[in-house]
Coordinates of C-alpha atoms and ligand atoms in Angstrom, one line a residue:
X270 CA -17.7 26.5 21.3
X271 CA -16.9 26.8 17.8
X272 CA -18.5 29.8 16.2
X273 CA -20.3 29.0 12.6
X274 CA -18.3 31.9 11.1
X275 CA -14.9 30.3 11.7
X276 CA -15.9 26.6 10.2
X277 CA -15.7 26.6 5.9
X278 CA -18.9 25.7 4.6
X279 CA -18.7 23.1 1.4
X280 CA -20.7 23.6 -1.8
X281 CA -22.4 21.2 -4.4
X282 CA -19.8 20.7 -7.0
X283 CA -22.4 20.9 -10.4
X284 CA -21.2 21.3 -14.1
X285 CA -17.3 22.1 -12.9
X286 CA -18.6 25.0 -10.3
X287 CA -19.1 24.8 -6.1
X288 CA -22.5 26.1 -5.9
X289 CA -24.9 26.6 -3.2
X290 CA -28.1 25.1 -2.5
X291 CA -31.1 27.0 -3.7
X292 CA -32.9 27.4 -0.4
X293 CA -29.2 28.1 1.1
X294 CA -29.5 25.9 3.8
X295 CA -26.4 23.9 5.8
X296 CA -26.1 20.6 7.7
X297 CA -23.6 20.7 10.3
X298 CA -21.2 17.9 10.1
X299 CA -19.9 17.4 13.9
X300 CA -17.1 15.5 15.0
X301 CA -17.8 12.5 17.0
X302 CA -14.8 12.6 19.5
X303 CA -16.0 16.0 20.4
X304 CA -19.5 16.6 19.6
X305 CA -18.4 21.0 20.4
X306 CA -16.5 20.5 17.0
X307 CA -18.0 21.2 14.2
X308 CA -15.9 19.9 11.2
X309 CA -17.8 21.8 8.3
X310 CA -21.3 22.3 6.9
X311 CA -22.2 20.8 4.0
X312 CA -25.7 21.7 1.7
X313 CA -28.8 20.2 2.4
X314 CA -29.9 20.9 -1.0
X315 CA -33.2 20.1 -2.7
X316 CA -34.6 18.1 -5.3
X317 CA -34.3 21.6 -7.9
X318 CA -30.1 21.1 -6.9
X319 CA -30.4 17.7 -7.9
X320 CA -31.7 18.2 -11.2
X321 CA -29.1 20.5 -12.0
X322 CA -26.7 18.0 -11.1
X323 CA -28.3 15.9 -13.0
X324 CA -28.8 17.8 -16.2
X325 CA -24.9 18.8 -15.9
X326 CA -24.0 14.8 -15.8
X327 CA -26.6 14.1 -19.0
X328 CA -25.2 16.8 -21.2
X329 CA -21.9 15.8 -20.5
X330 CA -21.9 11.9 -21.1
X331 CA -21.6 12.1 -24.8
X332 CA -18.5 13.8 -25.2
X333 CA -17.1 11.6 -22.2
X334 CA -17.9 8.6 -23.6
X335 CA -16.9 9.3 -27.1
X336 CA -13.0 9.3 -25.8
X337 CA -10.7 6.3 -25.7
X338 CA -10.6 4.2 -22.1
X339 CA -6.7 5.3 -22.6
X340 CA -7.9 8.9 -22.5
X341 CA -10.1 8.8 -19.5
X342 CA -7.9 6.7 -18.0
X343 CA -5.2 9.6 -17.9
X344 CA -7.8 11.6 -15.7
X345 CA -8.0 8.9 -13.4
X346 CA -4.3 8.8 -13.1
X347 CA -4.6 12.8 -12.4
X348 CA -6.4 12.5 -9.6
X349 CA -4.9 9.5 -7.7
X350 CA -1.6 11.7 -7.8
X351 CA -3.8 14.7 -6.5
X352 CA -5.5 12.5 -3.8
X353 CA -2.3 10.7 -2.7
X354 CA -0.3 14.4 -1.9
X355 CA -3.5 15.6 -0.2
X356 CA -3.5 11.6 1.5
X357 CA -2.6 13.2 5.1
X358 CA -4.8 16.0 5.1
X359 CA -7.9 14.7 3.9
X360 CA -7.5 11.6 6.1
X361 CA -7.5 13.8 9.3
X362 CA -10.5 15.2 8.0
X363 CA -11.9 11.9 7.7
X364 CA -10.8 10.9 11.2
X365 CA -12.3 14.6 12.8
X366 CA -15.4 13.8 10.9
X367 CA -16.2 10.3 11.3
X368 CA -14.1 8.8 14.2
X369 CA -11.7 6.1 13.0
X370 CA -8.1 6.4 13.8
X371 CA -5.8 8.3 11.7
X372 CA -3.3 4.9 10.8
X373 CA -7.1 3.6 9.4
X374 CA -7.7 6.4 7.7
X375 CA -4.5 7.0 6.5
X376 CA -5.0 3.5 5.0
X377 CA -8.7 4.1 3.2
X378 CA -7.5 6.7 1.1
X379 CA -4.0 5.1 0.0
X380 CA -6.7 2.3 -0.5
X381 CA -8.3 5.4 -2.7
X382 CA -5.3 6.0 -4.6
X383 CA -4.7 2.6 -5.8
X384 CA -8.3 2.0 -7.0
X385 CA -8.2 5.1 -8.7
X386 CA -5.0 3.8 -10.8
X387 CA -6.2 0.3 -11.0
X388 CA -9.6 1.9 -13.0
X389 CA -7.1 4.0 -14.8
X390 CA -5.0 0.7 -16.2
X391 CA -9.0 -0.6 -16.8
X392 CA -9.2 1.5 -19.8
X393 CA -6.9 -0.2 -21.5
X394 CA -7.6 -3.8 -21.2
X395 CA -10.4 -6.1 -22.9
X396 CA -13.8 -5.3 -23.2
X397 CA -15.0 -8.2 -25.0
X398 CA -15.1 -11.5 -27.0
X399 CA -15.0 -13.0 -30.2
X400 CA -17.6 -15.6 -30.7
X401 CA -18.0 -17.8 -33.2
X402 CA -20.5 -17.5 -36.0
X403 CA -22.7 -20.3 -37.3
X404 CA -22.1 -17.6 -40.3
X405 CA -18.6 -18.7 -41.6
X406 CA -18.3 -15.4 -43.7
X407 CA -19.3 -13.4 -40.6
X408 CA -17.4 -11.6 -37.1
X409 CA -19.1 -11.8 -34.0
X410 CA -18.2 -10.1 -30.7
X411 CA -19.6 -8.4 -27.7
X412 CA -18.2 -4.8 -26.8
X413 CA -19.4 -2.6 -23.8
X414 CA -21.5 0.2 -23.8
X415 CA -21.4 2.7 -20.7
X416 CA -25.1 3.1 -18.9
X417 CA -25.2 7.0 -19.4
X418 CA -25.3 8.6 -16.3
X419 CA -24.9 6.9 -13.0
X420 CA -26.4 7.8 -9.2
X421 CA -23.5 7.0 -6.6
X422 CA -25.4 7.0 -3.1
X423 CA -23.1 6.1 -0.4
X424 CA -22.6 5.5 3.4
X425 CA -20.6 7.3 6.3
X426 CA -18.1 4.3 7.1
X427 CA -15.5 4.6 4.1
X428 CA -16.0 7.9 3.2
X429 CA -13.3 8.1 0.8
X430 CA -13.0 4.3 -0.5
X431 CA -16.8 3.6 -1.1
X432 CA -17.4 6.4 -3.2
X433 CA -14.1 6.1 -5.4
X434 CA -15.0 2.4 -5.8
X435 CA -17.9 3.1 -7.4
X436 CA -16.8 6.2 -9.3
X437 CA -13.7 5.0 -10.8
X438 CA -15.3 2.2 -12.7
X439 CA -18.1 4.0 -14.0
X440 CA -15.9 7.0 -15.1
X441 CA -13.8 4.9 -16.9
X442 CA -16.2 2.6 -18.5
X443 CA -18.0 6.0 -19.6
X444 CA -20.4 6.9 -17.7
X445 CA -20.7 10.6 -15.8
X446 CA -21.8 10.4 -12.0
X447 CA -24.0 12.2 -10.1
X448 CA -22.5 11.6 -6.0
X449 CA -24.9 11.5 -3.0
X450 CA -22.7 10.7 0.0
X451 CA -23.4 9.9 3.2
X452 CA -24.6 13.3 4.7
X453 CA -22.1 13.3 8.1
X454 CA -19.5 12.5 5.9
X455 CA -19.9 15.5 3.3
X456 CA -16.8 16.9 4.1
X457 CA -14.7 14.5 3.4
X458 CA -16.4 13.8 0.5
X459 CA -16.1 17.5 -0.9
X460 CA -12.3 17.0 -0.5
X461 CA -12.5 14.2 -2.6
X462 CA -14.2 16.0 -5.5
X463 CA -11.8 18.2 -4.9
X464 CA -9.4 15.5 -6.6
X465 CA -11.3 15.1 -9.1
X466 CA -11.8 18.9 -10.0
X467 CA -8.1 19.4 -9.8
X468 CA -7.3 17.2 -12.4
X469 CA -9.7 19.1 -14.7
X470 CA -12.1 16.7 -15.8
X471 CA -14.8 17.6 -18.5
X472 CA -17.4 19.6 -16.4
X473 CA -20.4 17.8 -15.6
X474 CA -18.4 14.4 -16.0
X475 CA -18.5 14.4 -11.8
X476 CA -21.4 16.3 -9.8
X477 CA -21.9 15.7 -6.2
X478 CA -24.9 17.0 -4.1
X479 CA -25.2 16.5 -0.7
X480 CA -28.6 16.6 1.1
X481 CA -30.8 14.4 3.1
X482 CA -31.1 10.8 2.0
X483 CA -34.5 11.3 1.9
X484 CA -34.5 13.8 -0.3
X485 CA -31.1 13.7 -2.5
X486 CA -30.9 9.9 -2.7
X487 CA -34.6 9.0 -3.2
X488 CA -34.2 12.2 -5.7
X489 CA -31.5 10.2 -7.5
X490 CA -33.6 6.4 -7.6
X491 CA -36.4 8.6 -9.1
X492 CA -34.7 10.6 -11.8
X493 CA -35.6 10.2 -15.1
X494 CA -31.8 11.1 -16.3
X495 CA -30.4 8.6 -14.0
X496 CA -29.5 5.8 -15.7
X497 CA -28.0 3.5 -13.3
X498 CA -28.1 3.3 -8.9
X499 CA -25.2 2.0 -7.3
X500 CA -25.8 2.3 -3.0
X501 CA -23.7 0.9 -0.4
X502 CA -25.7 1.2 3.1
X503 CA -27.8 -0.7 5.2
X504 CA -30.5 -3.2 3.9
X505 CA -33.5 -1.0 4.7
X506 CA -32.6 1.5 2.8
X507 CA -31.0 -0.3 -0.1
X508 CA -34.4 -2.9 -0.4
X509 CA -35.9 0.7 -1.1
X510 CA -33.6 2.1 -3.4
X511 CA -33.7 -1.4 -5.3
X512 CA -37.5 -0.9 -5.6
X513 CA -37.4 2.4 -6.5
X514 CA -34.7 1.8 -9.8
X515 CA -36.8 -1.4 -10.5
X516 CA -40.2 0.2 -10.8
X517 CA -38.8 3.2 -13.3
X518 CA -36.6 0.4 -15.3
X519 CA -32.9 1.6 -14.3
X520 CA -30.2 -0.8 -13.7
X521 CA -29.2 -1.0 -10.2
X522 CA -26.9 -2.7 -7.6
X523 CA -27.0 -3.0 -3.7
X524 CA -24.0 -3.5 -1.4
X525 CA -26.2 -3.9 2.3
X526 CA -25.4 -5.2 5.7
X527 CA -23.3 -8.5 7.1
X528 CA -23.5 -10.4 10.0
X529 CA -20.6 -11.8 9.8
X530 CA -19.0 -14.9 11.4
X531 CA -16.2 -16.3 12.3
X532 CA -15.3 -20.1 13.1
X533 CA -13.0 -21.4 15.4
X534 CA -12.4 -25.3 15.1
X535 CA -11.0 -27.2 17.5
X536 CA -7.8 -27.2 16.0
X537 CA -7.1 -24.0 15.4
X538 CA -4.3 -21.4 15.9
X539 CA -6.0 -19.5 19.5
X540 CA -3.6 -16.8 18.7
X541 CA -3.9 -16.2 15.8
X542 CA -8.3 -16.4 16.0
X543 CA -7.9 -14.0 19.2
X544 CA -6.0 -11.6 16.4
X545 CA -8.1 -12.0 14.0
X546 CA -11.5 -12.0 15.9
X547 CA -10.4 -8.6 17.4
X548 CA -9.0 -7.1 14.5
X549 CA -12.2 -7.9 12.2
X550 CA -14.8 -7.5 14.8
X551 CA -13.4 -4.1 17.0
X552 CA -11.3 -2.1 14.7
X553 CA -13.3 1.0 13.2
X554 CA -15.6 0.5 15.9
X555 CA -17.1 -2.3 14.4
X556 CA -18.4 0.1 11.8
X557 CA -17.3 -2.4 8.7
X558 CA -19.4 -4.2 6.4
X559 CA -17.4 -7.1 6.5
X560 CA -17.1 -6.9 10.9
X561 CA -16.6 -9.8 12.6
X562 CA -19.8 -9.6 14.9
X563 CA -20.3 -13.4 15.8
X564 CA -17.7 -15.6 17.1
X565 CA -19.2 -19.4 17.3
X566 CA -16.4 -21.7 18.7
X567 CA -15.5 -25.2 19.3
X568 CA -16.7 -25.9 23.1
X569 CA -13.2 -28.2 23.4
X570 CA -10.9 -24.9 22.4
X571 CA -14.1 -22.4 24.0
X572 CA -12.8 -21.2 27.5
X573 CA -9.1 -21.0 26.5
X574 CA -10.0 -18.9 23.5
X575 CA -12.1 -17.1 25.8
X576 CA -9.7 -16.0 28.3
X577 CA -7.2 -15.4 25.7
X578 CA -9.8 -12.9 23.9
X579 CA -10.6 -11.2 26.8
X580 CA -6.8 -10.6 27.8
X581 CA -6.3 -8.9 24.7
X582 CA -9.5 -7.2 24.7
X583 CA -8.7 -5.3 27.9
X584 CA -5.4 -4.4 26.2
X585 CA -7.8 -1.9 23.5
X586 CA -7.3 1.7 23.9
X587 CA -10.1 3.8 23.2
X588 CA -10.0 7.3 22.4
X589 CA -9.8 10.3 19.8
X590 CA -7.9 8.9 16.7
X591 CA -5.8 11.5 16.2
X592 CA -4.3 10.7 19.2
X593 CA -1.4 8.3 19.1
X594 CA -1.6 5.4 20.5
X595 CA -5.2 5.1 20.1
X596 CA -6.7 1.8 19.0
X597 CA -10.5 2.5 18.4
X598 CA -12.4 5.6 18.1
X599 CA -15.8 6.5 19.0
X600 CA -18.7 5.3 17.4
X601 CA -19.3 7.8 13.9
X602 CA -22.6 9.7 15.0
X603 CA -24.8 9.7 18.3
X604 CA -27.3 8.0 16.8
X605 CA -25.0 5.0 15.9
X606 CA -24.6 5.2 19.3
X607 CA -27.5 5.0 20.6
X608 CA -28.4 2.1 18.3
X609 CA -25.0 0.4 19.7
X610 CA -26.6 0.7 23.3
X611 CA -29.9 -0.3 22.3
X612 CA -28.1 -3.8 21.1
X613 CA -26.8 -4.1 24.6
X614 CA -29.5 -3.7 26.3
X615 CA -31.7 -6.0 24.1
X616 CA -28.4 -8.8 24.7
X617 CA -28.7 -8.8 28.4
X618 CA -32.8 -8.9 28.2
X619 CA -32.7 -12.4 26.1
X620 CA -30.3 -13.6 28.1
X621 CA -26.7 -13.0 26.7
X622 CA -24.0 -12.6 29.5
X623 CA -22.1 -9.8 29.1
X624 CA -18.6 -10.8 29.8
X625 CA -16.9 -7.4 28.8
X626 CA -17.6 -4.0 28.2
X627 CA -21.3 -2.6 27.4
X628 CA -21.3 0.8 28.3
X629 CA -21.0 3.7 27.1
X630 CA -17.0 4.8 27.5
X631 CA -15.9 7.8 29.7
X632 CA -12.2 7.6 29.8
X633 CA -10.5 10.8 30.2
X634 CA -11.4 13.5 27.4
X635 CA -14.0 11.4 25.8
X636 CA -17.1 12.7 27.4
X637 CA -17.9 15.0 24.3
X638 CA -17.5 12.0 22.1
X639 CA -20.0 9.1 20.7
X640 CA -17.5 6.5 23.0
X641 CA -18.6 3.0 24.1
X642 CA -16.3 0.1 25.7
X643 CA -15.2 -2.6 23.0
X644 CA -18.1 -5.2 24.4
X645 CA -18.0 -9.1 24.3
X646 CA -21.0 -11.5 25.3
X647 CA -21.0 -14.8 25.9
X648 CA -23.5 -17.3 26.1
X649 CA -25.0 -16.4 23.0
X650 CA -28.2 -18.1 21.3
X651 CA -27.5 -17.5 17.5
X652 CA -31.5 -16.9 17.4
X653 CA -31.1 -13.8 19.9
X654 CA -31.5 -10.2 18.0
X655 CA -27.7 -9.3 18.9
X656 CA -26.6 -12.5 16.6
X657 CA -29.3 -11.9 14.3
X658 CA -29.6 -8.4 13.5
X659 CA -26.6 -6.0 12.2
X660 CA -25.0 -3.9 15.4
X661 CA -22.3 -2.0 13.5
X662 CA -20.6 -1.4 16.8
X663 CA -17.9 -3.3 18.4
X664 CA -19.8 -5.9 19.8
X665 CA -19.0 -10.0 19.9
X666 CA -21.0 -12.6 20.4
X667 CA -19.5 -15.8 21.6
X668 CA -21.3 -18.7 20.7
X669 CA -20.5 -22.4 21.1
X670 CA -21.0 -25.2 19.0
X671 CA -19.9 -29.3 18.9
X672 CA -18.7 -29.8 15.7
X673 CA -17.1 -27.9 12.5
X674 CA -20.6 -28.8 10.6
X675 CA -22.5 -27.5 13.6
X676 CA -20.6 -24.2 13.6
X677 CA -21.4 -23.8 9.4
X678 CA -24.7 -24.4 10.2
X679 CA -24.8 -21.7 12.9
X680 CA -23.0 -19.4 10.7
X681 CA -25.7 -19.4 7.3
X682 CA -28.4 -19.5 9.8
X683 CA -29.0 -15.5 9.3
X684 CA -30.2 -13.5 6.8
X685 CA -27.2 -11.9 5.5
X686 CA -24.0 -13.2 3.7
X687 CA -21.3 -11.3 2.9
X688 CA -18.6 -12.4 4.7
X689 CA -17.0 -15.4 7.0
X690 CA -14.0 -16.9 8.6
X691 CA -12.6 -20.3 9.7
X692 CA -9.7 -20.8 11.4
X693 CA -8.2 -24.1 11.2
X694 CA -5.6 -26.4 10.4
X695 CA -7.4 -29.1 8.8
X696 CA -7.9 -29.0 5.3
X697 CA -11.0 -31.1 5.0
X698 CA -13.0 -28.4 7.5
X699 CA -11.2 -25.9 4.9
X700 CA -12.8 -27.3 1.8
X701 CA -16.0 -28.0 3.9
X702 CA -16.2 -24.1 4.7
X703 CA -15.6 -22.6 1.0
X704 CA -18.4 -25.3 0.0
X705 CA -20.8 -24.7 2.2
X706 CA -20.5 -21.2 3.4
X707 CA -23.3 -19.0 2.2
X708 CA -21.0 -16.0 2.0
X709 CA -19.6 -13.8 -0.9
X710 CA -15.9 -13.8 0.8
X711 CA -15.1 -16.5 2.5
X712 CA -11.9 -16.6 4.7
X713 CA -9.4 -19.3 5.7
X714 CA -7.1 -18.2 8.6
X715 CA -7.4 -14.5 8.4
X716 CA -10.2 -12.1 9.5
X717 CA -13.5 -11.3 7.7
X718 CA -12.8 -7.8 7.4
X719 CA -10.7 -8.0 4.8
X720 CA -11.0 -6.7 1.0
X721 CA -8.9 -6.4 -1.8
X722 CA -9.3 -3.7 -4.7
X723 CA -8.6 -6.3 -7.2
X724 CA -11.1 -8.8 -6.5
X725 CA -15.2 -8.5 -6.7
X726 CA -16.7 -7.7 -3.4
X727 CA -20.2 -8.7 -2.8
X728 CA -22.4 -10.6 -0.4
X729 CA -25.0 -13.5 -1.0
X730 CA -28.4 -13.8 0.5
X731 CA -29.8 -10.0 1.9
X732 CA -26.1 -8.4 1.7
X733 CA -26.4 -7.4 -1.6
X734 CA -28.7 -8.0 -5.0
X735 CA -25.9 -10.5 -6.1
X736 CA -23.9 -8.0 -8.1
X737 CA -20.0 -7.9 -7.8
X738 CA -18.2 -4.6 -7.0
X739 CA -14.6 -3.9 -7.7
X740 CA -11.9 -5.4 -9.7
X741 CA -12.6 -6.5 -13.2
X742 CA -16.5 -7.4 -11.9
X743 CA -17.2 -4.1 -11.7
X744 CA -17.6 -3.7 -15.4
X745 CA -20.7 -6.3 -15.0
X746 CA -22.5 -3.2 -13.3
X747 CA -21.3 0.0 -14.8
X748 CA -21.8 -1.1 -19.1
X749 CA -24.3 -3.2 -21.1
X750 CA -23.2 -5.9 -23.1
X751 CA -23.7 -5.0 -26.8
X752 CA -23.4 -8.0 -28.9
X753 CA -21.8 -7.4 -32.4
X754 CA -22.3 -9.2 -36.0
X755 CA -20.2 -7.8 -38.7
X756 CA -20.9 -8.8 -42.4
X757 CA -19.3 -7.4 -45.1
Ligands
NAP555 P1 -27.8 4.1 5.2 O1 -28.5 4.8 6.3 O2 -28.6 3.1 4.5 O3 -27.3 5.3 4.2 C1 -26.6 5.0 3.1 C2 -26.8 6.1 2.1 O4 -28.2 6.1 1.6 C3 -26.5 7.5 2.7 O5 -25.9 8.3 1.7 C4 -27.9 8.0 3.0 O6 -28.0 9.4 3.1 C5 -28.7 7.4 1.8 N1 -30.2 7.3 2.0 C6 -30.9 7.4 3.2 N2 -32.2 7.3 2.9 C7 -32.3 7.1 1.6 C8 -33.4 6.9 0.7 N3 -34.7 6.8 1.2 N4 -33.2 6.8 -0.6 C9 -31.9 6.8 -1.1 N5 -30.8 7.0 -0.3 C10 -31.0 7.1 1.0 O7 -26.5 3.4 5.7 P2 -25.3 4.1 6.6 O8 -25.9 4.1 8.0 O9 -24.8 5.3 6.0 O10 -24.2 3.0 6.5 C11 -24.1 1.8 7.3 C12 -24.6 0.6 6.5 O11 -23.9 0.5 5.3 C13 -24.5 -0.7 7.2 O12 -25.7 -1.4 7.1 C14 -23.4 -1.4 6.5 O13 -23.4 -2.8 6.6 C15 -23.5 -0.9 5.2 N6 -22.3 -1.0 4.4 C16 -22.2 -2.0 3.4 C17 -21.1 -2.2 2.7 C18 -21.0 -3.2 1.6 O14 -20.3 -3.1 0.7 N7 -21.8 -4.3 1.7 C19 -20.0 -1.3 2.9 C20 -20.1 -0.4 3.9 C21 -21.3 -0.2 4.6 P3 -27.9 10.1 4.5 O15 -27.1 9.3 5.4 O16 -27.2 11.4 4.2 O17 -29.3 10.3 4.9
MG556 MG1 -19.7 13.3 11.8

């Protein structure tokens, strides 16, 4: 057993300083390949710690707004170079502390590095337009304005992409931050602040506090200093935080759960679906936003893509990610879990076969560990709770439909929308798909779980409040529009 005196305990990074909570009380944050291993403690700090963080971020937003984008641009620079020689380190952290395997988390945080230096190169493009005036002896434009200072809340699943997404663009518009990640992912997100501190940003331009969501991210929603919310979690929470922002007047933006689909047409590549399906539905556990969690197929191309998925599905080799050779890791906490199981279960009640899987996993060395099989069921009712209902586990849900319209149909009919796939050859289902697909990313021939830095990322319907994050978008959420009319 790890003894607490031999694990480092991580601070609140307020004003430029690593500082304690008040009440000098600790969460452990335990690793869920081995739940002996504790990877750190982080502060469960109160609302008095948020307030200072707060305060720090208000009195410093002046100053860091008053320099050039070039200027705060150069920072961001900074601490991509800081985050990319410290790339393997902290992604073994984030592997020990949440679960996925190191080649993925490897990935996140080069992912990191190059949407710090893409928000870098932001501060030196356009802002704005020059609009005609009715007024012939007159210039009228629109410039930006930052929002002042902005809560990041944040979840456990990218613990070093999600909160970099949100800071970079609202440091570079401007704006100072106050960070409330994801409490079992505190380490990882100390390291990152870290970066940022090494690269000797204005103190007070980045705070983080880490707490209870409760407590710290509520805090944030409520604050009177907080200008602006940006959360990226599930949709209970976020409908709350939305509420919260709305009823005190602060901007705010929601990035919330997905159900997503994916559509295999009669004509499609099998191979290339089985891939796909697998790759987008099973790879960080299923723990993605953007996971591939229903899988509604022709019933002419049905059994053979069935047989071919479950070939390659008994091929997945689950374990502790910093092993090599290891393809998925265990699910990130016990309770994600237990809410994995409880999906199972509820499957086989309403009728679902399960065809694969469905337990939780014992292979050698993972009985410490938050394990379950990679699970498929078949037979699947697109009204049943596991194709309703957001899993976040590696669990697919075949279902079969008659025709490409059927299987659109079956694909919008759930609350969420963020994003969906279609595999086919024919370019008529293709257009049919980006049409009618209620989705915010929609995918031809590659899986849902896929994301680029430079374009926005957002869902439709209940995945998000129908803001865009990342790329140019982003400046939509982090600055106000000020419209300009010069006369001399
Ligand atoms: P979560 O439980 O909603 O938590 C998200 C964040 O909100 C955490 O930092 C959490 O703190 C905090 N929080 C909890 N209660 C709060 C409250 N009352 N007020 C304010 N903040 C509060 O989500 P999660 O389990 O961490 O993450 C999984 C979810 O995120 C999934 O639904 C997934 O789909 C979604 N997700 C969406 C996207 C996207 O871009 N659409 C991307 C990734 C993940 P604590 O955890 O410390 O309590
Ligand atoms: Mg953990």
């Amino acid at each position: 057993m790890t003894t607490k005196t031999e694990v480092t305990t991580y601070l609140n990074f307020i004003n430029g300083e690593w500082v304690g909570s008040e009440k000098g009380e600790v969460d452990a944050s335990i690793n869920p390949a081995d739940r002996n291993e504790v990877v750190g403690y982080v502060q469960k700090s109160t609302a008095l710690d948020l307030d200072k963080g707060v305060q720090a971020a208000e009195e410093a937003k002046a100053d860091w707004s008053a320099l050039s984008g070039a200027e705060r641009g150069n920072y961001l620079y900074k601490v991509a170079d800081i985050l990319e020689s410290r790339l393997d380190e902290i992604a073994k952290t984030m592997t020990r502390e949440m679960g996925k395997t190191f080649p993925e988390a490897k990935g996140e945080t080069a992912r990191g590095v190059a949407i710090l230096r893409y928000y870098a190169g932001e501060g030196m493009r356009k802002v704005g337009d020059v609009i005609p005036s009715t007024d012939a002896g007159a210039l009228m434009l629109t410039t930006r304005a930052p929002l002042g200072v902005v809560g990041v809340i944040t979840p456990w699943n990218f613990p070093v992409a999600i909160p970099i997404w949100k800071m970079a663009p609202a440091l570079i518009y401007g704006n100072t931050v106050v960070l409330k990640p994801a409490q079992d992912t505190g380490v990882t997100a100390a390291k990152v602040i870290e970066c940022f501190e090494a690269a000797q940003l204005p103190a007070g331009v980045v705070n983080m506090v880490t707490g209870p969501g409760s407590v710290i991210g509520q805090g944030l929603v409520e604050h009177e200093g907080v200008n602006g919310i940006t959360f990226t979690g599930s949709d209970t929470v976020g409908k709350r935080v939305g509420q919260g922002a709305l009823a005190r007047g602060a901007k705010y933006q929601l990035e919330m759960g997905g159900k997503n689909p994916v559509i295999v047409a009669e004509d499609a590549d099998l191979d290339l679906a089985v891939e796909a399906t697998i790759s987008g539905g099973l790879r960080s556990t299923g723990q993605k936003c953007t996971a591939t969690s229903r899988v509604i197929v022709h019933r002419d191309v049905y059994d053979e893509f069935k047989e071919k998925l479950l070939e390659k599905v008994a091929e997945i080799k689950v374990g502790n990610g910093l092993e090599d050779g290891t393809w998925m890791g265990p699910c990130a906490s016990e309770s994600q879990l237990n809410t994995v199981l409880h999906y199972i279960e509820k499957g086989k009640e309403e009728g679902a076969e399960l065809l694969y899987g469905g337990k939780k996993y014992v292979g050698e060395g993972c009985d410490t560990g938050f394990y379950v099989e990679p699970t498929v069921f078949d037979s699947v009712d697109n009204n049943m709770t596991i194709a309703q209902e957001e899993i976040f586990g590696p669990v697919l849900a075949l279902i079969k439909v008659d025709s490409a319209e059927k299987a659109i149909q079956v694909a919008n009919d759930v609350q969420f929308g963020l994003s969906a796939s279609i595999f086919t050859t024919n370019i008529q289902k293709m257009l049919d798909f980006i049409k009618h697909m209620d989705a915010g990313l929609v995918r031809i021939n590659a899986e849902s779980a896929g994301v680029e830095l430079q374009a926005p990322f957002g869902g439709m319907k209940q995945s998000s409040s129908h803001s865009r994050e990342q790329g140019q978008a982003a400046i939509e959420f982090f600055t106000s529009i000020k419209t300009v009319f010069v006369k001399g």
